[in-house]
Amino acid sequence: MKKILLTGVSGQVGHALQQQLALTAAHGWQVIACDRQQLDLTQPEQIRRVVREVKPDLIINPAAYTAVDKAESEREMAYAINATAPHILAEEAAKLNAALIHFSTDYVYDGTKLSAYVETDSANPVSVYGASKLAGEEAIRQVGLPHLILRTSWVYGSYGNNFLKTIIRLAQAREMLRIVADQHGAPTSAISIAQAVTELVTVWQPESEAQTGVYHLVNAGETSWFGFASEIVTQYQALATVRGWPDLAVKEIQPIATAEYPTPAKRPANSILSTAKLGQHFGVRLPEWSVALNQVMAALSIEAS
Ligand SMILES: NC(=O)c1ccc[n+]([C@@H]2O[C@H](COP(=O)([O-])OP(=O)(O)OC[C@H]3O[C@@H](n4cnc5c(N)ncnc54)[C@H](OP(=O)(O)O)[C@@H]3O)[C@@H](O)[C@H]2O)c1
């Protein structure tokens, strides 16, 4: 039976992957899922020991340092988890002739392009987080093992803390929300990512050099954070009565500029990623972001007040 070593199972993507990959047991995969306690990515010796003990055929690494603003003041930690650890995972996988699926981010781009980014566009991160993720990508490429680096964006889901949860909480408490409207991208649900990766696991042929490389993997379509927040509120209100969810306090959502909401880390204005390559190479296509949001909202459990 082939083995998958999965990291970061307490995270949004790791959690969704653990659930989704359980379905591949039927395809003859055994999943060994690790949280931070079982596999701490700041501990190089532990990483090497765990990989050598498990002897996976495939490592899937959604674990990451994802605190974008905090990374500006925790550079070393961000690089240890996002760059050094993937390098070690890739080295150990290569020794076992195993393959690696790793996750990266829209934040490797500077966001100045006027149309959707394609994988051959130059990366030029404008934050420590983005730079640490790019360093992780480069470290994996340098090892040269069969790999997929999946750049995703604006991840949310029913599990974990994310923009969806924040907007619902704020919309329950406040009459007015002010949300950034000049950053554009694709909200991507953890479950859409997990479904796509599960498909990839079954169709990817790691021995094919032509398939190894970077792919954009995001829900279809595009919006702004303002557009995403507005759709969350609309979909919430459509479901609230039948689900018995508490009424929202929010009456108005105001679009604002990034400059009006300063953060320690800079973010790209354009995070729109073309997924044509993923479709062409693997036939894998993700649903429209508003459809994916609807699936997540339908599964959301919200306490009645
Ligand atoms: N979130 C986004 O909006 C976004 C956007 C673009 C790309 N991505 C990328 O997508 C991937 C998945 O992101 P996500 O949203 O699922 O992240 P997440 O919810 O923040 O989860 C991160 C996971 O990494 C684990 N982790 C952190 N430090 C660790 C360490 N030292 N050792 C072992 N595990 C550690 C966390 O464990 P604990 O629970 O113990 O902290 C958690 O399980 C990441 O590669 C991320 O860079 C995310």
Tab-separated table of C-alpha atoms in Angstrom, residues 25-131:
chain	number	residue	atom	x	y	z
A	25	ALA	CA	-8.016	4.795	0.889
A	26	ALA	CA	-10.124	3.027	-1.719
A	27	HIS	CA	-7.377	3.771	-4.282
A	28	GLY	CA	-4.793	2.027	-2.130
A	29	TRP	CA	-3.311	5.011	-0.254
A	30	GLN	CA	-2.544	5.023	3.428
A	31	VAL	CA	-2.453	8.505	4.994
A	32	ILE	CA	-0.168	9.225	7.943
A	33	ALA	CA	-1.391	12.590	9.238
A	34	CYS	CA	0.811	14.689	11.547
A	35	ASP	CA	0.114	17.742	13.642
A	36	ARG	CA	2.794	20.081	14.992
A	37	GLN	CA	3.413	17.852	18.013
A	38	GLN	CA	4.142	14.819	15.869
A	39	LEU	CA	6.122	16.763	13.263
A	40	ASP	CA	7.463	20.166	14.309
A	41	LEU	CA	8.790	21.947	11.245
A	42	THR	CA	11.183	24.050	13.335
A	43	GLN	CA	13.032	20.850	14.306
A	44	PRO	CA	15.187	19.637	11.383
A	45	GLU	CA	16.245	16.421	13.122
A	46	GLN	CA	12.649	15.550	13.945
A	47	ILE	CA	11.606	16.152	10.325
A	48	ARG	CA	14.351	13.809	9.083
A	49	ARG	CA	13.513	11.157	11.693
A	50	VAL	CA	9.759	11.164	10.995
A	51	VAL	CA	10.208	10.943	7.203
A	52	ARG	CA	12.746	8.117	7.591
A	53	GLU	CA	10.417	6.224	9.938
A	54	VAL	CA	7.260	6.651	7.836
A	55	LYS	CA	9.006	6.063	4.459
A	56	PRO	CA	6.241	7.780	2.460
A	57	ASP	CA	5.783	7.557	-1.307
A	58	LEU	CA	4.362	11.058	-1.255
A	59	ILE	CA	4.653	13.959	1.204
A	60	ILE	CA	1.901	16.607	1.197
A	61	ASN	CA	2.927	19.730	3.098
A	62	PRO	CA	0.182	22.266	3.843
A	63	ALA	CA	1.829	23.239	7.164
A	64	ALA	CA	3.256	26.733	7.060
A	65	TYR	CA	3.920	29.901	8.987
A	66	THR	CA	0.862	31.847	7.764
A	67	ALA	CA	0.764	34.914	10.060
A	68	VAL	CA	1.407	37.421	7.263
A	69	ASP	CA	1.711	40.541	9.430
A	70	LYS	CA	3.556	38.883	12.319
A	71	ALA	CA	6.125	37.518	9.867
A	72	GLU	CA	7.431	41.064	9.378
A	73	SER	CA	8.850	40.877	12.927
A	74	GLU	CA	9.406	37.081	13.061
A	75	ARG	CA	11.503	36.676	9.931
A	76	GLU	CA	13.633	33.822	11.253
A	77	MET	CA	10.657	31.740	12.336
A	78	ALA	CA	8.861	32.342	9.023
A	79	TYR	CA	11.933	31.223	7.063
A	80	ALA	CA	12.533	28.204	9.329
A	81	ILE	CA	8.999	26.873	8.710
A	82	ASN	CA	8.385	28.113	5.144
A	83	ALA	CA	11.834	27.668	3.597
A	84	THR	CA	14.174	25.445	5.652
A	85	ALA	CA	11.540	22.829	6.533
A	86	PRO	CA	10.309	22.291	2.927
A	87	HIS	CA	13.958	21.994	1.892
A	88	ILE	CA	14.515	19.204	4.429
A	89	LEU	CA	11.233	17.491	3.486
A	90	ALA	CA	12.317	17.596	-0.175
A	91	GLU	CA	15.803	16.237	0.618
A	92	GLU	CA	14.417	13.360	2.674
A	93	ALA	CA	11.730	12.604	0.079
A	94	ALA	CA	14.375	12.532	-2.671
A	95	LYS	CA	16.411	9.963	-0.712
A	96	LEU	CA	13.326	7.705	-0.658
A	97	ASN	CA	12.462	8.360	-4.332
A	98	ALA	CA	9.256	9.894	-3.012
A	99	ALA	CA	7.386	12.889	-4.421
A	100	LEU	CA	6.289	16.147	-2.768
A	101	ILE	CA	3.168	18.287	-2.995
A	102	HIS	CA	3.804	21.672	-1.396
A	103	PHE	CA	1.649	24.788	-1.054
A	104	SER	CA	2.613	28.325	-1.861
A	105	THR	CA	0.873	31.644	-2.236
A	106	ASP	CA	-0.279	34.538	-4.415
A	107	TYR	CA	1.924	36.668	-2.127
A	108	VAL	CA	5.023	35.582	-4.089
A	109	TYR	CA	3.895	38.195	-6.667
A	110	ASP	CA	4.115	41.960	-6.210
A	111	GLY	CA	0.613	42.496	-7.628
A	112	THR	CA	1.591	45.141	-10.180
A	113	LYS	CA	0.567	43.080	-13.237
A	114	LEU	CA	-2.584	44.379	-14.903
A	115	SER	CA	-3.966	40.953	-15.827
A	116	ALA	CA	-4.065	37.470	-14.272
A	117	TYR	CA	-0.702	36.037	-13.247
A	118	VAL	CA	0.561	32.916	-15.028
A	119	GLU	CA	3.146	30.572	-13.519
A	120	THR	CA	5.954	31.858	-15.760
A	121	ASP	CA	5.566	35.442	-14.481
A	122	SER	CA	8.392	36.695	-12.277
A	123	ALA	CA	7.876	36.431	-8.554
A	124	ASN	CA	8.705	39.529	-6.543
A	125	PRO	CA	7.307	39.265	-3.014
A	126	VAL	CA	6.573	42.470	-1.117
A	127	SER	CA	6.338	40.866	2.358
A	128	VAL	CA	8.527	38.654	4.557
A	129	TYR	CA	5.841	35.950	4.412
A	130	GLY	CA	5.799	36.030	0.592
A	131	ALA	CA	9.603	35.981	0.450
